[in-house]
XYZ file of C-alpha atoms in Angstrom:
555
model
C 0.000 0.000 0.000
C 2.884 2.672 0.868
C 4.748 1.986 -2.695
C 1.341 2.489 -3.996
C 0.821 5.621 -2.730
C 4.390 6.725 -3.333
C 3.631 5.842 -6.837
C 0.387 7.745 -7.391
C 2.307 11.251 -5.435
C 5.025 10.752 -7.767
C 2.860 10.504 -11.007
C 0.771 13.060 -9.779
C 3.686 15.579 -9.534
C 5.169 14.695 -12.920
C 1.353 15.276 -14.230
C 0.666 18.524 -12.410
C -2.536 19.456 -13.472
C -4.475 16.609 -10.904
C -2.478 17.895 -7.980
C -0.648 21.043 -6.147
C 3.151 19.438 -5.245
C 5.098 21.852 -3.438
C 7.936 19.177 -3.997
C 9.230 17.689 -7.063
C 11.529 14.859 -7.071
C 13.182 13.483 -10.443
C 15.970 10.795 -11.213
C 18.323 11.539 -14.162
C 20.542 8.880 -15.162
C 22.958 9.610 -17.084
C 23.687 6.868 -19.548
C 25.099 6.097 -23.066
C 22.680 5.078 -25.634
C 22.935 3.740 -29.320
C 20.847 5.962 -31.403
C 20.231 6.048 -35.104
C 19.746 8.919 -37.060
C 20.747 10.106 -40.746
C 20.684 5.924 -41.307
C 23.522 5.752 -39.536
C 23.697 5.105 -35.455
C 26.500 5.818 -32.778
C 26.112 5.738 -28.608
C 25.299 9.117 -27.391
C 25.169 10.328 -23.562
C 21.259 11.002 -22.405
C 19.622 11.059 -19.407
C 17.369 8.071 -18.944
C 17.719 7.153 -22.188
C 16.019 9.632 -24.381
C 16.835 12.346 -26.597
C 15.382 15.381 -26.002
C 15.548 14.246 -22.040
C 12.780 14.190 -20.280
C 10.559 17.221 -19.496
C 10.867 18.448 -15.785
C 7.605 20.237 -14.631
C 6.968 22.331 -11.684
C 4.529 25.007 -10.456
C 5.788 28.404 -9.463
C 6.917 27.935 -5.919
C 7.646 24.485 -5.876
C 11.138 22.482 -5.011
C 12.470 20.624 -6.996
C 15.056 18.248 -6.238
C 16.855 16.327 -9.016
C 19.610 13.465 -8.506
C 21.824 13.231 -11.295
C 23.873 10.017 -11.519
C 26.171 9.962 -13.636
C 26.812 5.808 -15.437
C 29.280 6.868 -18.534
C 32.897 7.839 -18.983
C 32.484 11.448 -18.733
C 32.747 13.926 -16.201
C 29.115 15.796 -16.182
C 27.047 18.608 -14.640
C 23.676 19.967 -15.877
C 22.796 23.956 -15.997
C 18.296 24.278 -15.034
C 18.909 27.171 -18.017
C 17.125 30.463 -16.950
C 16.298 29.172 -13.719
C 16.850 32.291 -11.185
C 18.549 29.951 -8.501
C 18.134 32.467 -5.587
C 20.761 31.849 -3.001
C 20.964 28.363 -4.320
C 24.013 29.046 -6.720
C 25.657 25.457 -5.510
C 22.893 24.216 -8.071
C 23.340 25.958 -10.886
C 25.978 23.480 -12.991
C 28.294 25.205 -14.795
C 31.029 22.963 -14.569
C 34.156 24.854 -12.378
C 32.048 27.880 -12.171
C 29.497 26.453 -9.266
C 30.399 23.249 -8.607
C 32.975 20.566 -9.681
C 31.484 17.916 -12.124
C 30.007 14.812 -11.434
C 32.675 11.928 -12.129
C 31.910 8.690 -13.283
C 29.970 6.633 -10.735
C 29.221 9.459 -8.782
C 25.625 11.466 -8.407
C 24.620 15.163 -6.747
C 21.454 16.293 -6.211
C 20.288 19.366 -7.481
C 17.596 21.295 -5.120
C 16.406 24.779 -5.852
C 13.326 26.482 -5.673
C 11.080 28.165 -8.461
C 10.477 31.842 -7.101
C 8.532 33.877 -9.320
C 9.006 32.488 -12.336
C 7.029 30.673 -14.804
C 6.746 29.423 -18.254
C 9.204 27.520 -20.593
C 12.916 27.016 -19.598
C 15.105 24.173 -20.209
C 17.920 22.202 -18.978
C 21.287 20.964 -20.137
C 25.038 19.819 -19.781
C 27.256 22.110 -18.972
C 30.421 20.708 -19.658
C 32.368 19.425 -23.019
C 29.628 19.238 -25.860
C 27.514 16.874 -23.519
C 25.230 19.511 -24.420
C 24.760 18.288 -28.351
C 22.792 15.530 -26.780
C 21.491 16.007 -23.275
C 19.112 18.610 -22.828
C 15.340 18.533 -22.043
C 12.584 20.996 -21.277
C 11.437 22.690 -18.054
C 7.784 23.605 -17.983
C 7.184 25.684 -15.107
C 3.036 26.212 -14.310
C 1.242 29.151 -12.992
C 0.512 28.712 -9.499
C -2.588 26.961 -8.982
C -6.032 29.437 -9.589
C -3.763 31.473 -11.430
C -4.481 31.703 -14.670
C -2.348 32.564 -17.680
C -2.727 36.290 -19.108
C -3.913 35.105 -22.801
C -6.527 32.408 -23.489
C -5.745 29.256 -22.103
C -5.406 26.616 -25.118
C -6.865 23.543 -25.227
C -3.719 21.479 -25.641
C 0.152 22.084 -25.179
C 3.117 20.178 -26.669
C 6.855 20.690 -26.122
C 9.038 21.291 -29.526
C 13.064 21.084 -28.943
C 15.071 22.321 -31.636
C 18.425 20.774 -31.790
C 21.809 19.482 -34.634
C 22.876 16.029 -35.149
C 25.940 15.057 -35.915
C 26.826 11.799 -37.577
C 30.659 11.761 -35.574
C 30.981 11.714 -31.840
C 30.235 15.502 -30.986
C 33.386 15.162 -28.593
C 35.962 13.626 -30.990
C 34.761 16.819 -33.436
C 35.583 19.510 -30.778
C 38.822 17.571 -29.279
C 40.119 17.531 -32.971
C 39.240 21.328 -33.781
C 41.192 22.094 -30.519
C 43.870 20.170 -31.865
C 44.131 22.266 -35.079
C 42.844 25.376 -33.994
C 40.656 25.620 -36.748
C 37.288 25.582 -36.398
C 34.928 22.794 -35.945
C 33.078 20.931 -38.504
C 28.766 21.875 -38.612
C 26.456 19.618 -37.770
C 24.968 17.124 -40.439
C 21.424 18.266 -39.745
C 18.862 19.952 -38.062
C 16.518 18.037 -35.075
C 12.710 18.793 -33.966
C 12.059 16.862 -31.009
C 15.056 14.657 -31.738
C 14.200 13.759 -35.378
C 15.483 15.516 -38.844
C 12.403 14.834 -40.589
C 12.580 14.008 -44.694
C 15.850 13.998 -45.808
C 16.773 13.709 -49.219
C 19.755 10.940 -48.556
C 17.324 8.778 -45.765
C 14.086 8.049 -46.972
C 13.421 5.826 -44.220
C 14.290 8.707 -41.904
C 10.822 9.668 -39.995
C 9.807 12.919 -38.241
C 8.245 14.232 -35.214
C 4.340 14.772 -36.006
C 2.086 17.227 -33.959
C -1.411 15.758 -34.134
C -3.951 18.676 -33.912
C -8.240 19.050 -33.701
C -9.838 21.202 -35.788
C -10.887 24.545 -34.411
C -8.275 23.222 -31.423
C -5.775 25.760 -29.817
C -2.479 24.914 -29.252
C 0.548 25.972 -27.136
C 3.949 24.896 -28.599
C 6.716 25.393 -25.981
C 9.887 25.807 -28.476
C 13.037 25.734 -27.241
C 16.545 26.183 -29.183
C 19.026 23.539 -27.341
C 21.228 23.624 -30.734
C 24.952 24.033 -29.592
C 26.083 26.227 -32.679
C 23.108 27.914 -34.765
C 20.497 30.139 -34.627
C 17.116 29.237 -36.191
C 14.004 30.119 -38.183
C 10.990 28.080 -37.334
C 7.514 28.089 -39.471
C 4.803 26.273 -39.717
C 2.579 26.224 -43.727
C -0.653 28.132 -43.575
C -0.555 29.001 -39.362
C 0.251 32.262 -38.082
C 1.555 31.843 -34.136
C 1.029 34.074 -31.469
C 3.471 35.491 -29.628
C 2.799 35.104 -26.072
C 6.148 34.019 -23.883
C 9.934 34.194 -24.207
C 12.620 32.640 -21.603
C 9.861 32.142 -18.545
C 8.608 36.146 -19.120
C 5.094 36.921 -20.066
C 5.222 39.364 -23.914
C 2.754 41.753 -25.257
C 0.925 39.030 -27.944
C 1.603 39.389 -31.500
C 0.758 37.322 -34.602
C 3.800 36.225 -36.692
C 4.116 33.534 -39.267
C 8.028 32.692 -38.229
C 10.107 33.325 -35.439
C 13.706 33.398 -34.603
C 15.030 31.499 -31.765
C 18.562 31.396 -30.530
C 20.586 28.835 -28.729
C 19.444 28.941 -25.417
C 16.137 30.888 -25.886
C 12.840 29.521 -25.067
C 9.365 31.120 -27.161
C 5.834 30.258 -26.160
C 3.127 30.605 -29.203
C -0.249 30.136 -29.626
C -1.366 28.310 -32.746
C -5.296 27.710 -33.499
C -5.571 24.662 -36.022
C -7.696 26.938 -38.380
C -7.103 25.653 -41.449
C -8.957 22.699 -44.079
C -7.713 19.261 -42.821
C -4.710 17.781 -43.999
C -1.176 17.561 -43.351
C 1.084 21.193 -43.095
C 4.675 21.031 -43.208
C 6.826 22.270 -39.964
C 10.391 23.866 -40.854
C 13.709 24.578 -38.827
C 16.386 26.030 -40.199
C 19.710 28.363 -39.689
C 20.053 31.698 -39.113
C 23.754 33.317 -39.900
C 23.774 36.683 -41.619
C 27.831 36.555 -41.430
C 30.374 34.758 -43.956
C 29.933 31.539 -41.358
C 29.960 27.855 -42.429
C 26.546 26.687 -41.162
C 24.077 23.625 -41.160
C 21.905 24.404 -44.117
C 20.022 21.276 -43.718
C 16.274 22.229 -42.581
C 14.477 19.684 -40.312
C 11.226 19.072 -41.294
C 8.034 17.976 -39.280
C 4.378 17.835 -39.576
C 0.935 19.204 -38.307
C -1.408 16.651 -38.651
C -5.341 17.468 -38.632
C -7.343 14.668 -37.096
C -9.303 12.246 -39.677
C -6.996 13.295 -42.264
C -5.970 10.140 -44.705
C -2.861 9.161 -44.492
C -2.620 9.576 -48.672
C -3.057 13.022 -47.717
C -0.876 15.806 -49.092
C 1.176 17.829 -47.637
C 1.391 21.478 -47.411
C 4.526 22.586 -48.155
C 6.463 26.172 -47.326
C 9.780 27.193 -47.633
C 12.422 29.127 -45.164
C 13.858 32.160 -45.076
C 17.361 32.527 -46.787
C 20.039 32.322 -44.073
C 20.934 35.379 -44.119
C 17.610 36.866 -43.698
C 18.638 39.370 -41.632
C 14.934 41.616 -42.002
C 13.032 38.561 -41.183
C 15.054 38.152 -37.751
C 15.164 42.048 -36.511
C 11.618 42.319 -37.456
C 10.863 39.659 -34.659
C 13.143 40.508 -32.659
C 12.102 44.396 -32.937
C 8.546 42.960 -31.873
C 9.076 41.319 -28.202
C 7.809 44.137 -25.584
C 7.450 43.253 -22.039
C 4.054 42.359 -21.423
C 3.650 44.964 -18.161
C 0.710 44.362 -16.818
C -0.242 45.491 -13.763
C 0.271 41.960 -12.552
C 3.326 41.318 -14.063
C 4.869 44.661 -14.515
C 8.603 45.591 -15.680
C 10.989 46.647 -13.075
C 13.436 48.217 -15.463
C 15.842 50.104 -13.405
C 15.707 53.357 -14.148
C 18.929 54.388 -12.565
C 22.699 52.633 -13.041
C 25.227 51.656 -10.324
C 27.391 50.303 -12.542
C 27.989 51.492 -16.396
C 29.898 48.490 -18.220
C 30.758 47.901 -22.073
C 32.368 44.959 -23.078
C 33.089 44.250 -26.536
C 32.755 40.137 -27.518
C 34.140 38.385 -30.398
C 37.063 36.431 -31.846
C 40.957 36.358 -32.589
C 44.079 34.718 -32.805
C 46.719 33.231 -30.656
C 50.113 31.625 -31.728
C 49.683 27.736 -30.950
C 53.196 25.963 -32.484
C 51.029 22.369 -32.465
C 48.120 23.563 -34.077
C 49.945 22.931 -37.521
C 46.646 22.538 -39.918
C 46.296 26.550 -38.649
C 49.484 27.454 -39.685
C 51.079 28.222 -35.656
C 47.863 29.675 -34.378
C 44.431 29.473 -32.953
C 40.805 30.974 -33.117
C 40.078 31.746 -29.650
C 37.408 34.263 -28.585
C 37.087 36.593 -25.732
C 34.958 39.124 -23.603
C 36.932 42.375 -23.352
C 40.225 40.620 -25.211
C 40.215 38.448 -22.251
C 39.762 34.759 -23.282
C 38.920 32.718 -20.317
C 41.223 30.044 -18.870
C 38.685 27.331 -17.261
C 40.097 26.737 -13.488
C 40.264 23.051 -12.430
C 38.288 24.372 -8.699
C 34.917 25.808 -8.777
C 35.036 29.541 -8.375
C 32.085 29.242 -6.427
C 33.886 26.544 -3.884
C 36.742 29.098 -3.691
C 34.484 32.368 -2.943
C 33.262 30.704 -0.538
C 36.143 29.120 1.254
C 38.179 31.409 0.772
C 40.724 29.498 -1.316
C 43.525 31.840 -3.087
C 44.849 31.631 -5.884
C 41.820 30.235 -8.212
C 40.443 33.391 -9.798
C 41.199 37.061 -9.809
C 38.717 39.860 -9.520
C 39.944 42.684 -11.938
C 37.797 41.573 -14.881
C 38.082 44.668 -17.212
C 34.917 47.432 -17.217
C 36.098 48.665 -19.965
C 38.092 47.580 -23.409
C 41.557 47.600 -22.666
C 41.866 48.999 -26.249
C 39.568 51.549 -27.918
C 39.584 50.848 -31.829
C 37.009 50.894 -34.522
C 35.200 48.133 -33.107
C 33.750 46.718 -35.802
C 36.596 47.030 -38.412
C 39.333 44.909 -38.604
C 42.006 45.672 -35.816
C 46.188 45.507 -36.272
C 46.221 43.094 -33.400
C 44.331 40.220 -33.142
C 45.764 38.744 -29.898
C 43.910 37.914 -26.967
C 45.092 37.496 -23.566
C 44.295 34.797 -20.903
C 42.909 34.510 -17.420
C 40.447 33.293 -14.885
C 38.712 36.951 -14.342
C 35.740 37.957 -12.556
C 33.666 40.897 -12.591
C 32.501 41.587 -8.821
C 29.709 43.233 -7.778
C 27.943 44.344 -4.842
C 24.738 42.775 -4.070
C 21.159 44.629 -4.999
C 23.423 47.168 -7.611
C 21.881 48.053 -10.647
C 23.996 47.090 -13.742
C 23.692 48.570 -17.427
C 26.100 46.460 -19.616
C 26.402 47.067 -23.503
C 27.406 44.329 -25.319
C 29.400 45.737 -28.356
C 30.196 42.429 -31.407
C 33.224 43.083 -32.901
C 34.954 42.434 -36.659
C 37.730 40.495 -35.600
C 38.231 37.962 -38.087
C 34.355 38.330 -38.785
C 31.693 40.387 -37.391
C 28.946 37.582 -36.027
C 25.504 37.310 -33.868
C 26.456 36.158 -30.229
C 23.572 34.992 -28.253
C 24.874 35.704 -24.708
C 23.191 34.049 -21.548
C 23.194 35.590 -17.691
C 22.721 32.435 -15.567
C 21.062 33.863 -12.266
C 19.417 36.894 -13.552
C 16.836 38.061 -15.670
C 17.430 41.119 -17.790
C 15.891 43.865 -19.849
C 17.094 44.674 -23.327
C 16.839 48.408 -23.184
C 18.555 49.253 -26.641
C 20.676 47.568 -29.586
C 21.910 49.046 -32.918
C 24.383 48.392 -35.828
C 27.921 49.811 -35.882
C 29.634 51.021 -32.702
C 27.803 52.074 -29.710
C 27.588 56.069 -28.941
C 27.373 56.520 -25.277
C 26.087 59.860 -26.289
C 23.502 59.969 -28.080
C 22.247 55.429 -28.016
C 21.037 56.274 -24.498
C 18.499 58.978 -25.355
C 16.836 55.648 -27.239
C 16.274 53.379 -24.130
C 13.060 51.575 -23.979
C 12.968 52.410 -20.155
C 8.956 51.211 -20.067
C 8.059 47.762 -21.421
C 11.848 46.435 -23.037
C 12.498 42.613 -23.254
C 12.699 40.271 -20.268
C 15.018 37.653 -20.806
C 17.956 35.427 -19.837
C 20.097 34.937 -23.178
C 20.430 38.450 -25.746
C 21.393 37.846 -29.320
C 24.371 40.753 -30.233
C 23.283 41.761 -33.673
C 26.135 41.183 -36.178
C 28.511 44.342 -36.297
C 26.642 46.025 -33.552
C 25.587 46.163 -30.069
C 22.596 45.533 -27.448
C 22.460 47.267 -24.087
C 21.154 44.914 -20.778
C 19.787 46.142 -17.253
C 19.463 44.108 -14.435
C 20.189 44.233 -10.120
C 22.440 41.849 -8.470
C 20.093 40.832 -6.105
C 21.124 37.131 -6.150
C 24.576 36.310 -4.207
C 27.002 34.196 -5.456
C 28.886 33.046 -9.112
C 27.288 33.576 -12.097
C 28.502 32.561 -15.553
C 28.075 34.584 -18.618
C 28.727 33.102 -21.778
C 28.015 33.143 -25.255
C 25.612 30.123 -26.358
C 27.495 29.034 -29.330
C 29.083 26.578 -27.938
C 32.141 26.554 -30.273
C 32.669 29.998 -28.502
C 32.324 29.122 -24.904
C 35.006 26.222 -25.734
C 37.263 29.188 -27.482
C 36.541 31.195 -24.176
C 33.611 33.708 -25.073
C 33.007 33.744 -21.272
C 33.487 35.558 -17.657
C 31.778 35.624 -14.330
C 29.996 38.328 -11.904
C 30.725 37.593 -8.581
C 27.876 39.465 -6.348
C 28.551 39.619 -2.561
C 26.031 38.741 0.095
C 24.107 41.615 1.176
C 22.493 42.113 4.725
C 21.750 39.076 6.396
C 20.963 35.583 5.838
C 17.647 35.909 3.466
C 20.728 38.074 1.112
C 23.133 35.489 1.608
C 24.358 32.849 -0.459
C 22.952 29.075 1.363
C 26.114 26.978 2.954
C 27.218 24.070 0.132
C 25.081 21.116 0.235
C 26.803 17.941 1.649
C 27.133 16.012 -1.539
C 28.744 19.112 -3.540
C 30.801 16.617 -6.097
C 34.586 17.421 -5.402
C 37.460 18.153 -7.808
């Protein structure tokens, strides 16, 4: 009778509409599993066997506790992407940033608490390329008799967006390192783990959406690709607008949107049109002289009673390099700012930082296919050196010698930021950027033309943000300012930096501890496109970073 009843409180969490749970308790196993796609198959790391993961669902204010144990050959943490982690930095899971991985044979169990968020988020590996593979949704509820601020549809489904590669996504990293060059692109594009029709693999299936006529829909999409931004479409639908990273968005119609690695975008789609089938497309975005994926994943929205002799719809995507299509969302998200849910831009700065982000060159005498060098990539020309302790573990116990605090404010060099620059050098170090807690930050993010001017979508872990301002060229400190959306901007937790140009971020350190920020291209986070805030506890325990948990895996 007891494992019965264990049984229905467990299912009855992990289906959260029968139930309120103020605790959520999950078991990820991490575990290799042979997997074919592209007609060809090779093992790939997953948790509990599946690819996407599984979803993790929670209600605004619930705990959730995860243990992660960890059955292959690789060292691994996972990152709850978005999620604010208030106090509760220990569970964050950037690997040497809050916590030492988890080595083989090993587990840690991650517990944090959702505090005022909700919506779509998702989690990941954060360590090596793990990433390509393990990653899985977060669906976070309203609280319950709280309803959501647009008309509640009638269904919802979960769409991941994600590459495949045919090679070990490790061995194709370890060997660009070993050249310096850069790494080869994915063989194709993945909607909820499947490429869909491809030309070479007829027997290759998709992922199919089965829909009601007259039916509204919620599709949760997420981008867990390591390397692109994407377009995604639907033939014949427009979508709503309603959500992006976990923050509620003044609704528009659209028929595409734009989506990049680590973002999350709610939207509402009524099946409105005659039955049949109606092709799904995701595809790359890269409006700089990039090698890409060009390979679109293809899925389907099927109507109900439709035959399976049915046609289908077809549409096509945007070029590439549709650089229009992709401001023209972009330039749409507001803030919803309700009274309910209002925007808490601040109004005033504390601290004023610019850094600049992009790439260059470093000599490397090994790297011989790149001639005696290496593409690296930095944050203020500082490329960051990984440590081998957590920063977080050495903040906290005081341990010397780890990480340095005099993370630049500033450029070191002024230039033409945007143009091509005499030097291309970086240098090296494990830098942080500290802060005092409950500040007010304004930080412009400035893309530079070092070897190529490119869209960097960076992610805050531990804050949310508001994206008062972006442009092309080189920011004016002057005269950009006087064109702040101080009222309803953007609320979100990753911030594409247009190509050649430059987005401006508020937020308040009001959350004590490490906190990673990183571009979400993974090839630049592995060429060190990365740095960390270090926020000091405030006044008293409730603005104090939580003692380390027990089990905190060790280096």
């Amino acid at each position: 009778m007891e494992s019965w009843i264990g049984t229905l409180f467990l299912l009855a969490c992990i289906f959260p509409a029968f139930v309120e749970c103020r605790i959520r308790r999950y078991n990820f196993n991490v575990m290799m599993k042979n997997t074919t796609r592209l007609c060809s198959s090779k093992p790939i790391a997953t948790v509990n066997g599946k690819f996407p993961g599984p979803t993790v669902y929670a209600r605004e204010g619930d705990t959730v506790f995860i243990n992660v144990v960890n059955h292959v050959k690789y060292n691994v943490s996972i990152h709850w992407h978005g999620v604010r982690q208030l106090r509760t930095g220990w569970s964050d899971g950037p690997a040497y940033i809050t916590q030492c991985p988890i080595q083989p044979g090993q587990n840690y169990v991650y517990n944090f608490t959702i505090t005022g968020q909700r919506g779509t988020l998702f989690w990941h590996a954060h360590i090596l390329w793990l990433r390509a593979t393990m990653h899985g949704a977060i669906v976070i509820l309203p609280k319950l008799g709280v309803s959501y601020p647009f008309p509640k549809p009638n269904h919802e489904a979960v769409v991941v967006l994600a590459e495949w590669w045919k090679s070990d996504t490790e061995a194709v990293i370890n060997q660009a390192i070993k050249s310096g060059l850069a790494p080869n692109v994915s063989d194709a594009h993945t909607i909820n783990g499947h490429p869909g029709a491809i030309s070479n693999c007829p027997s290759q299936g998709g992922y199919t959406l089965s829909v009601d006529p007259g039916k509204s829909y919620m599709l949760r999409v997420i981008n867990a690709a390591l390397n692109e931004e994407l377009f995604f479409k639907i033939a014949g639908h427009k979508m709503t607008v309603v959500e992006v990273d976990a923050t509620y968005v003044k609704p528009f119609k659209t028929d595409i949107i734009v989506i990049a690695p680590g973002q999350t975008t709610n939207v509402l789609v009524t099946a409105d049109q005659g039955s049949g089938n109606y092709m799904v497309v995701s595809s790359p975005f890269m409006d700089a002289p990039i090698a890409v994926d060009n390979v679109t994943a293809t899925a389907t929205l099927h109507y109900s009673g439709t035959l399976a002799s049915s046609i289908t719809t077809l549409t096509s995507s945007p070029s590439k390099n549709a650089t229009p299509v992709a401001n023209n969302f972009i330039d749409s998200l507001r803030s919803l700012n309700s009274k309910k849910y209002p925007a808490k831009v601040p109004k005033n700065v504390d601290h004023s930082l610019f850094f600049t982000v992009g790439l260059g060159v470093n000599p490397c005498p090994s790297c011989k296919q790149g001639n005696g060098s290496r593409v690296v990539a930095s944050i203020n020309n500082v490329t960051f050196t990984m440590p081998t302790i957590a920063i977080l573990q050495a903040h906290f116990f005081g341990i010397k010698g780890v990480y340095t605090t005099d993370f630049p404010q500033n450029p070191p060099f002024k230039f033409n930021f945007t143009g091509t620059p005499a030097n291309l050098a970086t240098t090296s170090g494990t830098k942080v950027y500290r802060l005092p807690y409950n500040a007010t930050i304004q930080l412009v993010l400035q893309d530079t033309g070092i070897i190529a001017p490119e869209n960097h979508p960076i992610h805050l872990h531990g804050f949310n943000f508001f994206a008062v301002g972006k442009g092309l060229e080189n920011f004016n400190p002057k005269t950009d300012p006087k064109n702040f959306n101080l009222v309803d901007p953007v609320e979100r937790n990753t911030i594409g930096v247009p190509r050649g140009g430059w987005v401006a971020i508020r937020f308040r350190s009001d959350n004590p501890g490490v906190w990673f920020m990183h571009c979400h291209l993974e090839v630049h986070t592995t060429w060190g496109l990365k740095m960390a805030f270090l926020v000091d506890n405030g006044k008293g325990p409730n603005e104090s970073l939580l003692p380390p948990p027990k089990d905190l895996p060790k280096c």
